[in-house]
GROMACS .gro file of C-alpha atoms in nm:
model
  367
    1UNK     CA    1  -6.678   0.128  -5.710
    2UNK     CA    2  -6.733  -0.216  -5.859
    3UNK     CA    3  -6.736  -0.567  -5.722
    4UNK     CA    4  -6.601  -0.853  -5.930
    5UNK     CA    5  -6.852  -1.137  -5.919
    6UNK     CA    6  -6.648  -1.375  -6.128
    7UNK     CA    7  -6.388  -1.616  -5.996
    8UNK     CA    8  -6.044  -1.478  -5.929
    9UNK     CA    9  -5.740  -1.567  -6.135
   10UNK     CA   10  -5.570  -1.876  -6.000
   11UNK     CA   11  -5.263  -1.843  -5.780
   12UNK     CA   12  -4.983  -2.095  -5.717
   13UNK     CA   13  -5.196  -2.247  -5.443
   14UNK     CA   14  -5.525  -2.160  -5.603
   15UNK     CA   15  -5.816  -1.951  -5.496
   16UNK     CA   16  -6.123  -2.144  -5.396
   17UNK     CA   17  -6.414  -2.065  -5.616
   18UNK     CA   18  -6.736  -2.116  -5.427
   19UNK     CA   19  -7.009  -2.322  -5.582
   20UNK     CA   20  -7.253  -2.159  -5.348
   21UNK     CA   21  -7.518  -1.973  -5.540
   22UNK     CA   22  -7.740  -1.697  -5.414
   23UNK     CA   23  -7.843  -1.770  -5.058
   24UNK     CA   24  -8.214  -1.749  -4.992
   25UNK     CA   25  -8.266  -1.474  -4.740
   26UNK     CA   26  -8.446  -1.168  -4.620
   27UNK     CA   27  -8.444  -0.849  -4.824
   28UNK     CA   28  -8.170  -0.635  -4.673
   29UNK     CA   29  -8.151  -0.258  -4.675
   30UNK     CA   30  -7.821  -0.145  -4.826
   31UNK     CA   31  -7.780   0.068  -4.519
   32UNK     CA   32  -7.416   0.157  -4.568
   33UNK     CA   33  -7.514   0.362  -4.873
   34UNK     CA   34  -7.708   0.655  -4.724
   35UNK     CA   35  -7.922   0.703  -5.034
   36UNK     CA   36  -8.056   0.351  -5.002
   37UNK     CA   37  -8.065   0.344  -4.624
   38UNK     CA   38  -8.367   0.199  -4.449
   39UNK     CA   39  -8.218   0.045  -4.137
   40UNK     CA   40  -7.873   0.188  -4.056
   41UNK     CA   41  -7.605  -0.062  -3.966
   42UNK     CA   42  -7.425   0.189  -3.747
   43UNK     CA   43  -7.386   0.278  -3.473
   44UNK     CA   44  -7.385  -0.094  -3.386
   45UNK     CA   45  -7.423  -0.196  -3.024
   46UNK     CA   46  -7.124  -0.399  -2.903
   47UNK     CA   47  -6.919  -0.466  -2.595
   48UNK     CA   48  -6.579  -0.297  -2.595
   49UNK     CA   49  -6.357  -0.567  -2.444
   50UNK     CA   50  -6.028  -0.393  -2.525
   51UNK     CA   51  -5.940  -0.355  -2.157
   52UNK     CA   52  -6.029  -0.717  -2.076
   53UNK     CA   53  -6.352  -0.611  -1.908
   54UNK     CA   54  -6.640  -0.587  -2.158
   55UNK     CA   55  -6.828  -0.258  -2.144
   56UNK     CA   56  -7.138  -0.157  -2.344
   57UNK     CA   57  -7.042   0.059  -2.641
   58UNK     CA   58  -7.149   0.165  -2.988
   59UNK     CA   59  -6.933   0.110  -3.296
   60UNK     CA   60  -6.923   0.369  -3.575
   61UNK     CA   61  -6.676   0.328  -3.865
   62UNK     CA   62  -6.474   0.596  -4.038
   63UNK     CA   63  -6.660   0.753  -4.332
   64UNK     CA   64  -6.389   0.657  -4.584
   65UNK     CA   65  -6.030   0.538  -4.603
   66UNK     CA   66  -5.762   0.794  -4.685
   67UNK     CA   67  -5.637   0.578  -4.973
   68UNK     CA   68  -5.765   0.276  -5.171
   69UNK     CA   69  -5.583   0.026  -4.952
   70UNK     CA   70  -5.543  -0.341  -5.035
   71UNK     CA   71  -5.711  -0.585  -4.794
   72UNK     CA   72  -5.669  -0.963  -4.809
   73UNK     CA   73  -5.937  -1.174  -4.638
   74UNK     CA   74  -5.920  -1.538  -4.525
   75UNK     CA   75  -6.226  -1.752  -4.436
   76UNK     CA   76  -6.254  -2.113  -4.317
   77UNK     CA   77  -6.517  -2.179  -4.587
   78UNK     CA   78  -6.824  -2.039  -4.760
   79UNK     CA   79  -7.041  -2.346  -4.715
   80UNK     CA   80  -7.324  -2.182  -4.526
   81UNK     CA   81  -7.497  -1.849  -4.504
   82UNK     CA   82  -7.317  -1.754  -4.181
   83UNK     CA   83  -6.988  -1.695  -4.367
   84UNK     CA   84  -7.178  -1.555  -4.664
   85UNK     CA   85  -7.319  -1.297  -4.420
   86UNK     CA   86  -6.971  -1.209  -4.291
   87UNK     CA   87  -6.854  -1.176  -4.651
   88UNK     CA   88  -7.147  -0.949  -4.731
   89UNK     CA   89  -7.055  -0.717  -4.447
   90UNK     CA   90  -6.693  -0.710  -4.562
   91UNK     CA   91  -6.781  -0.643  -4.926
   92UNK     CA   92  -7.028  -0.364  -4.850
   93UNK     CA   93  -6.798  -0.193  -4.602
   94UNK     CA   94  -6.503  -0.222  -4.841
   95UNK     CA   95  -6.716  -0.055  -5.107
   96UNK     CA   96  -6.830   0.216  -4.864
   97UNK     CA   97  -6.473   0.294  -4.754
   98UNK     CA   98  -6.334   0.266  -5.110
   99UNK     CA   99  -6.071  -0.001  -5.048
  100UNK     CA  100  -5.968  -0.307  -5.249
  101UNK     CA  101  -6.047  -0.653  -5.114
  102UNK     CA  102  -5.955  -1.008  -5.215
  103UNK     CA  103  -6.109  -1.310  -5.039
  104UNK     CA  104  -5.970  -1.663  -5.004
  105UNK     CA  105  -6.164  -1.950  -4.843
  106UNK     CA  106  -6.012  -2.280  -4.732
  107UNK     CA  107  -6.306  -2.512  -4.795
  108UNK     CA  108  -6.362  -2.636  -4.437
  109UNK     CA  109  -6.235  -2.649  -4.081
  110UNK     CA  110  -6.031  -2.958  -4.158
  111UNK     CA  111  -5.817  -2.753  -4.397
  112UNK     CA  112  -5.583  -2.560  -4.166
  113UNK     CA  113  -5.283  -2.633  -4.394
  114UNK     CA  114  -5.471  -2.470  -4.682
  115UNK     CA  115  -5.548  -2.161  -4.476
  116UNK     CA  116  -5.183  -2.140  -4.376
  117UNK     CA  117  -5.076  -2.146  -4.741
  118UNK     CA  118  -5.347  -1.893  -4.829
  119UNK     CA  119  -5.207  -1.665  -4.557
  120UNK     CA  120  -4.875  -1.691  -4.741
  121UNK     CA  121  -5.056  -1.600  -5.063
  122UNK     CA  122  -5.198  -1.294  -4.889
  123UNK     CA  123  -4.855  -1.188  -4.767
  124UNK     CA  124  -4.706  -1.240  -5.114
  125UNK     CA  125  -4.964  -1.001  -5.260
  126UNK     CA  126  -4.824  -0.715  -5.043
  127UNK     CA  127  -5.150  -0.624  -4.869
  128UNK     CA  128  -5.194  -0.322  -4.645
  129UNK     CA  129  -5.384  -0.543  -4.397
  130UNK     CA  130  -5.522  -0.895  -4.359
  131UNK     CA  131  -5.861  -0.994  -4.215
  132UNK     CA  132  -5.887  -1.355  -4.100
  133UNK     CA  133  -6.166  -1.582  -3.985
  134UNK     CA  134  -5.923  -1.827  -3.829
  135UNK     CA  135  -5.969  -2.203  -3.857
  136UNK     CA  136  -5.744  -2.218  -3.550
  137UNK     CA  137  -5.605  -1.914  -3.371
  138UNK     CA  138  -5.326  -2.121  -3.220
  139UNK     CA  139  -5.253  -2.283  -3.556
  140UNK     CA  140  -5.209  -1.943  -3.722
  141UNK     CA  141  -5.001  -1.789  -3.443
  142UNK     CA  142  -4.670  -1.811  -3.632
  143UNK     CA  143  -4.828  -1.649  -3.938
  144UNK     CA  144  -4.954  -1.366  -3.719
  145UNK     CA  145  -4.599  -1.315  -3.593
  146UNK     CA  146  -4.463  -1.311  -3.950
  147UNK     CA  147  -4.718  -1.047  -4.051
  148UNK     CA  148  -4.635  -0.834  -3.747
  149UNK     CA  149  -4.263  -0.855  -3.825
  150UNK     CA  150  -4.333  -0.725  -4.174
  151UNK     CA  151  -4.559  -0.445  -4.051
  152UNK     CA  152  -4.882  -0.591  -4.193
  153UNK     CA  153  -5.171  -0.549  -3.946
  154UNK     CA  154  -5.404  -0.848  -3.906
  155UNK     CA  155  -5.765  -0.832  -3.784
  156UNK     CA  156  -5.958  -1.133  -3.654
  157UNK     CA  157  -6.323  -1.170  -3.755
  158UNK     CA  158  -6.601  -1.396  -3.622
  159UNK     CA  159  -6.384  -1.678  -3.482
  160UNK     CA  160  -6.210  -1.658  -3.142
  161UNK     CA  161  -5.838  -1.605  -3.095
  162UNK     CA  162  -5.591  -1.641  -2.808
  163UNK     CA  163  -5.581  -1.327  -2.589
  164UNK     CA  164  -5.389  -1.039  -2.750
  165UNK     CA  165  -5.306  -1.251  -3.055
  166UNK     CA  166  -5.385  -0.960  -3.289
  167UNK     CA  167  -5.400  -0.581  -3.266
  168UNK     CA  168  -5.774  -0.585  -3.339
  169UNK     CA  169  -6.058  -0.837  -3.365
  170UNK     CA  170  -6.434  -0.871  -3.354
  171UNK     CA  171  -6.596  -1.187  -3.225
  172UNK     CA  172  -6.866  -1.271  -2.979
  173UNK     CA  173  -6.817  -1.409  -2.627
  174UNK     CA  174  -6.881  -1.767  -2.738
  175UNK     CA  175  -6.937  -1.901  -2.387
  176UNK     CA  176  -7.208  -1.639  -2.337
  177UNK     CA  177  -7.357  -1.719  -2.677
  178UNK     CA  178  -7.377  -2.088  -2.591
  179UNK     CA  179  -7.536  -1.996  -2.261
  180UNK     CA  180  -7.821  -1.798  -2.418
  181UNK     CA  181  -7.934  -2.107  -2.611
  182UNK     CA  182  -7.914  -2.318  -2.297
  183UNK     CA  183  -8.122  -2.065  -2.109
  184UNK     CA  184  -8.365  -2.057  -2.401
  185UNK     CA  185  -8.404  -2.434  -2.390
  186UNK     CA  186  -8.478  -2.431  -2.017
  187UNK     CA  187  -8.725  -2.144  -2.060
  188UNK     CA  188  -8.926  -2.343  -2.314
  189UNK     CA  189  -8.922  -2.668  -2.115
  190UNK     CA  190  -9.227  -2.757  -1.909
  191UNK     CA  191  -9.186  -2.825  -1.536
  192UNK     CA  192  -9.070  -3.182  -1.486
  193UNK     CA  193  -8.963  -3.233  -1.849
  194UNK     CA  194  -8.669  -3.471  -1.882
  195UNK     CA  195  -8.414  -3.321  -2.121
  196UNK     CA  196  -8.179  -3.588  -2.255
  197UNK     CA  197  -7.934  -3.390  -2.466
  198UNK     CA  198  -7.664  -3.475  -2.717
  199UNK     CA  199  -7.454  -3.177  -2.820
  200UNK     CA  200  -7.295  -3.132  -3.164
  201UNK     CA  201  -7.071  -2.830  -3.098
  202UNK     CA  202  -6.876  -2.820  -3.425
  203UNK     CA  203  -6.514  -2.887  -3.521
  204UNK     CA  204  -6.282  -2.983  -3.235
  205UNK     CA  205  -5.991  -2.743  -3.201
  206UNK     CA  206  -6.176  -2.447  -3.351
  207UNK     CA  207  -6.208  -2.278  -3.014
  208UNK     CA  208  -6.559  -2.153  -3.078
  209UNK     CA  209  -6.709  -2.502  -3.076
  210UNK     CA  210  -6.565  -2.580  -2.735
  211UNK     CA  211  -6.673  -2.241  -2.598
  212UNK     CA  212  -7.028  -2.271  -2.733
  213UNK     CA  213  -7.048  -2.614  -2.570
  214UNK     CA  214  -6.910  -2.489  -2.239
  215UNK     CA  215  -7.165  -2.207  -2.216
  216UNK     CA  216  -7.455  -2.433  -2.312
  217UNK     CA  217  -7.360  -2.697  -2.056
  218UNK     CA  218  -7.324  -2.440  -1.778
  219UNK     CA  219  -7.669  -2.302  -1.854
  220UNK     CA  220  -7.855  -2.633  -1.869
  221UNK     CA  221  -7.680  -2.759  -1.555
  222UNK     CA  222  -7.914  -2.528  -1.362
  223UNK     CA  223  -8.196  -2.775  -1.430
  224UNK     CA  224  -8.156  -3.114  -1.256
  225UNK     CA  225  -8.381  -3.271  -1.519
  226UNK     CA  226  -8.136  -3.182  -1.797
  227UNK     CA  227  -7.870  -3.441  -1.876
  228UNK     CA  228  -7.592  -3.432  -2.135
  229UNK     CA  229  -7.573  -3.784  -2.280
  230UNK     CA  230  -7.281  -3.719  -2.516
  231UNK     CA  231  -7.082  -3.454  -2.705
  232UNK     CA  232  -7.015  -3.516  -3.075
  233UNK     CA  233  -6.760  -3.288  -3.240
  234UNK     CA  234  -6.721  -3.269  -3.619
  235UNK     CA  235  -6.685  -3.037  -3.917
  236UNK     CA  236  -6.969  -2.791  -3.956
  237UNK     CA  237  -7.093  -2.927  -4.288
  238UNK     CA  238  -7.441  -3.076  -4.323
  239UNK     CA  239  -7.313  -3.414  -4.448
  240UNK     CA  240  -7.076  -3.465  -4.154
  241UNK     CA  241  -7.337  -3.351  -3.904
  242UNK     CA  242  -7.604  -3.577  -4.055
  243UNK     CA  243  -7.384  -3.882  -4.004
  244UNK     CA  244  -7.317  -3.782  -3.642
  245UNK     CA  245  -7.690  -3.736  -3.580
  246UNK     CA  246  -7.783  -4.067  -3.738
  247UNK     CA  247  -7.522  -4.241  -3.523
  248UNK     CA  248  -7.654  -4.066  -3.211
  249UNK     CA  249  -8.013  -4.164  -3.287
  250UNK     CA  250  -7.900  -4.525  -3.283
  251UNK     CA  251  -7.669  -4.499  -2.983
  252UNK     CA  252  -7.893  -4.287  -2.759
  253UNK     CA  253  -8.258  -4.386  -2.806
  254UNK     CA  254  -8.350  -4.173  -2.503
  255UNK     CA  255  -8.214  -3.856  -2.665
  256UNK     CA  256  -8.486  -3.595  -2.699
  257UNK     CA  257  -8.281  -3.275  -2.748
  258UNK     CA  258  -8.036  -3.208  -3.030
  259UNK     CA  259  -7.825  -2.895  -2.976
  260UNK     CA  260  -7.546  -2.789  -3.209
  261UNK     CA  261  -7.433  -2.588  -3.508
  262UNK     CA  262  -7.670  -2.448  -3.768
  263UNK     CA  263  -7.578  -2.729  -4.012
  264UNK     CA  264  -7.645  -2.976  -3.727
  265UNK     CA  265  -7.996  -2.840  -3.684
  266UNK     CA  266  -8.048  -2.834  -4.059
  267UNK     CA  267  -7.947  -3.199  -4.087
  268UNK     CA  268  -8.143  -3.295  -3.776
  269UNK     CA  269  -8.477  -3.177  -3.912
  270UNK     CA  270  -8.482  -3.441  -4.184
  271UNK     CA  271  -8.313  -3.709  -3.975
  272UNK     CA  272  -8.561  -3.694  -3.688
  273UNK     CA  273  -8.856  -3.682  -3.928
  274UNK     CA  274  -8.728  -3.996  -4.098
  275UNK     CA  275  -8.685  -4.160  -3.758
  276UNK     CA  276  -9.039  -4.065  -3.658
  277UNK     CA  277  -8.915  -3.864  -3.360
  278UNK     CA  278  -9.165  -3.580  -3.344
  279UNK     CA  279  -9.079  -3.542  -2.974
  280UNK     CA  280  -8.726  -3.421  -3.055
  281UNK     CA  281  -8.633  -3.064  -2.963
  282UNK     CA  282  -8.375  -2.900  -3.193
  283UNK     CA  283  -8.172  -2.588  -3.115
  284UNK     CA  284  -7.894  -2.413  -3.304
  285UNK     CA  285  -7.595  -2.245  -3.141
  286UNK     CA  286  -7.574  -1.986  -3.419
  287UNK     CA  287  -7.758  -1.837  -3.712
  288UNK     CA  288  -7.795  -1.885  -4.083
  289UNK     CA  289  -8.080  -1.848  -4.330
  290UNK     CA  290  -8.182  -2.212  -4.292
  291UNK     CA  291  -8.227  -2.152  -3.918
  292UNK     CA  292  -8.456  -1.855  -3.971
  293UNK     CA  293  -8.663  -2.056  -4.217
  294UNK     CA  294  -8.672  -2.353  -3.977
  295UNK     CA  295  -8.779  -2.130  -3.689
  296UNK     CA  296  -9.061  -1.986  -3.897
  297UNK     CA  297  -9.175  -2.342  -3.976
  298UNK     CA  298  -9.148  -2.441  -3.606
  299UNK     CA  299  -8.888  -2.705  -3.696
  300UNK     CA  300  -8.648  -2.571  -3.431
  301UNK     CA  301  -8.701  -2.403  -3.093
  302UNK     CA  302  -8.447  -2.121  -3.130
  303UNK     CA  303  -8.105  -2.013  -3.252
  304UNK     CA  304  -7.848  -1.763  -3.127
  305UNK     CA  305  -7.704  -1.474  -3.324
  306UNK     CA  306  -7.380  -1.278  -3.316
  307UNK     CA  307  -7.470  -1.043  -3.606
  308UNK     CA  308  -7.219  -1.171  -3.865
  309UNK     CA  309  -7.293  -0.902  -4.127
  310UNK     CA  310  -7.201  -0.642  -3.867
  311UNK     CA  311  -6.888  -0.837  -3.771
  312UNK     CA  312  -6.767  -0.833  -4.130
  313UNK     CA  313  -6.828  -0.461  -4.168
  314UNK     CA  314  -6.655  -0.373  -3.842
  315UNK     CA  315  -6.349  -0.582  -3.932
  316UNK     CA  316  -6.290  -0.371  -4.244
  317UNK     CA  317  -6.303  -0.050  -4.040
  318UNK     CA  318  -6.066  -0.197  -3.781
  319UNK     CA  319  -5.822  -0.284  -4.059
  320UNK     CA  320  -5.834   0.067  -4.204
  321UNK     CA  321  -5.786   0.222  -3.860
  322UNK     CA  322  -5.479   0.006  -3.803
  323UNK     CA  323  -5.333   0.099  -4.142
  324UNK     CA  324  -5.391   0.469  -4.075
  325UNK     CA  325  -5.272   0.438  -3.713
  326UNK     CA  326  -5.599   0.577  -3.581
  327UNK     CA  327  -5.768   0.481  -3.252
  328UNK     CA  328  -5.918   0.132  -3.279
  329UNK     CA  329  -6.138  -0.083  -3.057
  330UNK     CA  330  -5.897  -0.373  -3.020
  331UNK     CA  331  -6.166  -0.626  -2.922
  332UNK     CA  332  -6.526  -0.558  -3.019
  333UNK     CA  333  -6.784  -0.816  -2.914
  334UNK     CA  334  -7.136  -0.826  -3.060
  335UNK     CA  335  -7.421  -0.873  -2.813
  336UNK     CA  336  -7.523  -1.239  -2.837
  337UNK     CA  337  -7.896  -1.300  -2.822
  338UNK     CA  338  -8.132  -1.594  -2.854
  339UNK     CA  339  -8.388  -1.576  -3.132
  340UNK     CA  340  -8.718  -1.760  -3.102
  341UNK     CA  341  -9.063  -1.692  -3.243
  342UNK     CA  342  -9.133  -1.432  -2.976
  343UNK     CA  343  -8.807  -1.239  -3.020
  344UNK     CA  344  -8.743  -1.261  -3.396
  345UNK     CA  345  -8.947  -0.946  -3.476
  346UNK     CA  346  -8.715  -0.745  -3.249
  347UNK     CA  347  -8.388  -0.861  -3.408
  348UNK     CA  348  -8.214  -0.639  -3.664
  349UNK     CA  349  -8.193  -0.912  -3.927
  350UNK     CA  350  -8.000  -0.693  -4.172
  351UNK     CA  351  -7.699  -0.739  -3.942
  352UNK     CA  352  -7.759  -1.116  -3.930
  353UNK     CA  353  -7.808  -1.232  -4.291
  354UNK     CA  354  -7.708  -1.127  -4.640
  355UNK     CA  355  -7.996  -1.052  -4.877
  356UNK     CA  356  -8.134  -1.344  -5.073
  357UNK     CA  357  -8.046  -1.178  -5.402
  358UNK     CA  358  -7.676  -1.146  -5.314
  359UNK     CA  359  -7.426  -1.388  -5.466
  360UNK     CA  360  -7.089  -1.410  -5.284
  361UNK     CA  361  -6.812  -1.214  -5.451
  362UNK     CA  362  -6.441  -1.259  -5.398
  363UNK     CA  363  -6.300  -0.919  -5.481
  364UNK     CA  364  -6.383  -0.551  -5.455
  365UNK     CA  365  -6.207  -0.293  -5.672
  366UNK     CA  366  -6.178   0.060  -5.534
  367UNK     CA  367  -6.266   0.351  -5.760
   0.00000   0.00000   0.00000
């Protein structure tokens, strides 16, 4: 089985070719290949939320697909190592199950029209299944209906969707994930500390940004000394987040906690240093390699994880199960957890980040 590391041939609407190089990261055991296994990816602990009531479960994929099926994958972007990690899980699981895979990415959360047209490109390629990290579940709802009408199963990965929008999906309980960072902030605060917080949840309308924010606010509301000064939504790119942070530093001089996306935290580290604000506490609502590095340098207090490598791998298995009409966990939810300096040694990082030596690839060819 080979992976094509070069850019894909252009289509009428064009495939995005990432300029992202190898992402600095931890060495990762290629656990899906038994000969190279060090830390197995599976069984992976999840909640089975298929019935609407999450129950602890373990996820184990099929050993191999019956045929070299054709999977088409859609991502919002590949601008940070979170989506690179999801891609890594998808690529490695596609290789392990001997299926073909083609990946499109839209370039950012502001590009819903592009993802819609890329969905059309997927459908035009006659795939056996589609895996989508949705920019907007509601915005893609008509496309989901079109795929269903044509008998093409669609699986949601990483980003939330309206209830029962798709026959299978894997994404974390984002409210709970936001809450674990809020609880982590309160746990690290000293008695009597005044926490003046500005949140930077991510792109409005994405669903996950609003849910992260909701969970965080509910958690910090337990402390009467914690106050939310403002909520600043924006695309989850470092440049956009940096501008929002710089504006907030001017508008809210009493702000002493910055909570938001991983690119928010990444941008905040330099911005607060330049502003001479060594008192600022920074927390990330999710993971990427920059967050792990920042945690190790004590530049941030903590981040939360939803195990994106595992999410990518599970989504491929869900797609194959749907194609083969086999039993499938219709909603798998990773166990969200907060990662700080005390807990990082206990986290299975090979389900969180792609290896530093891995360069994103956009297609897998079955043997």
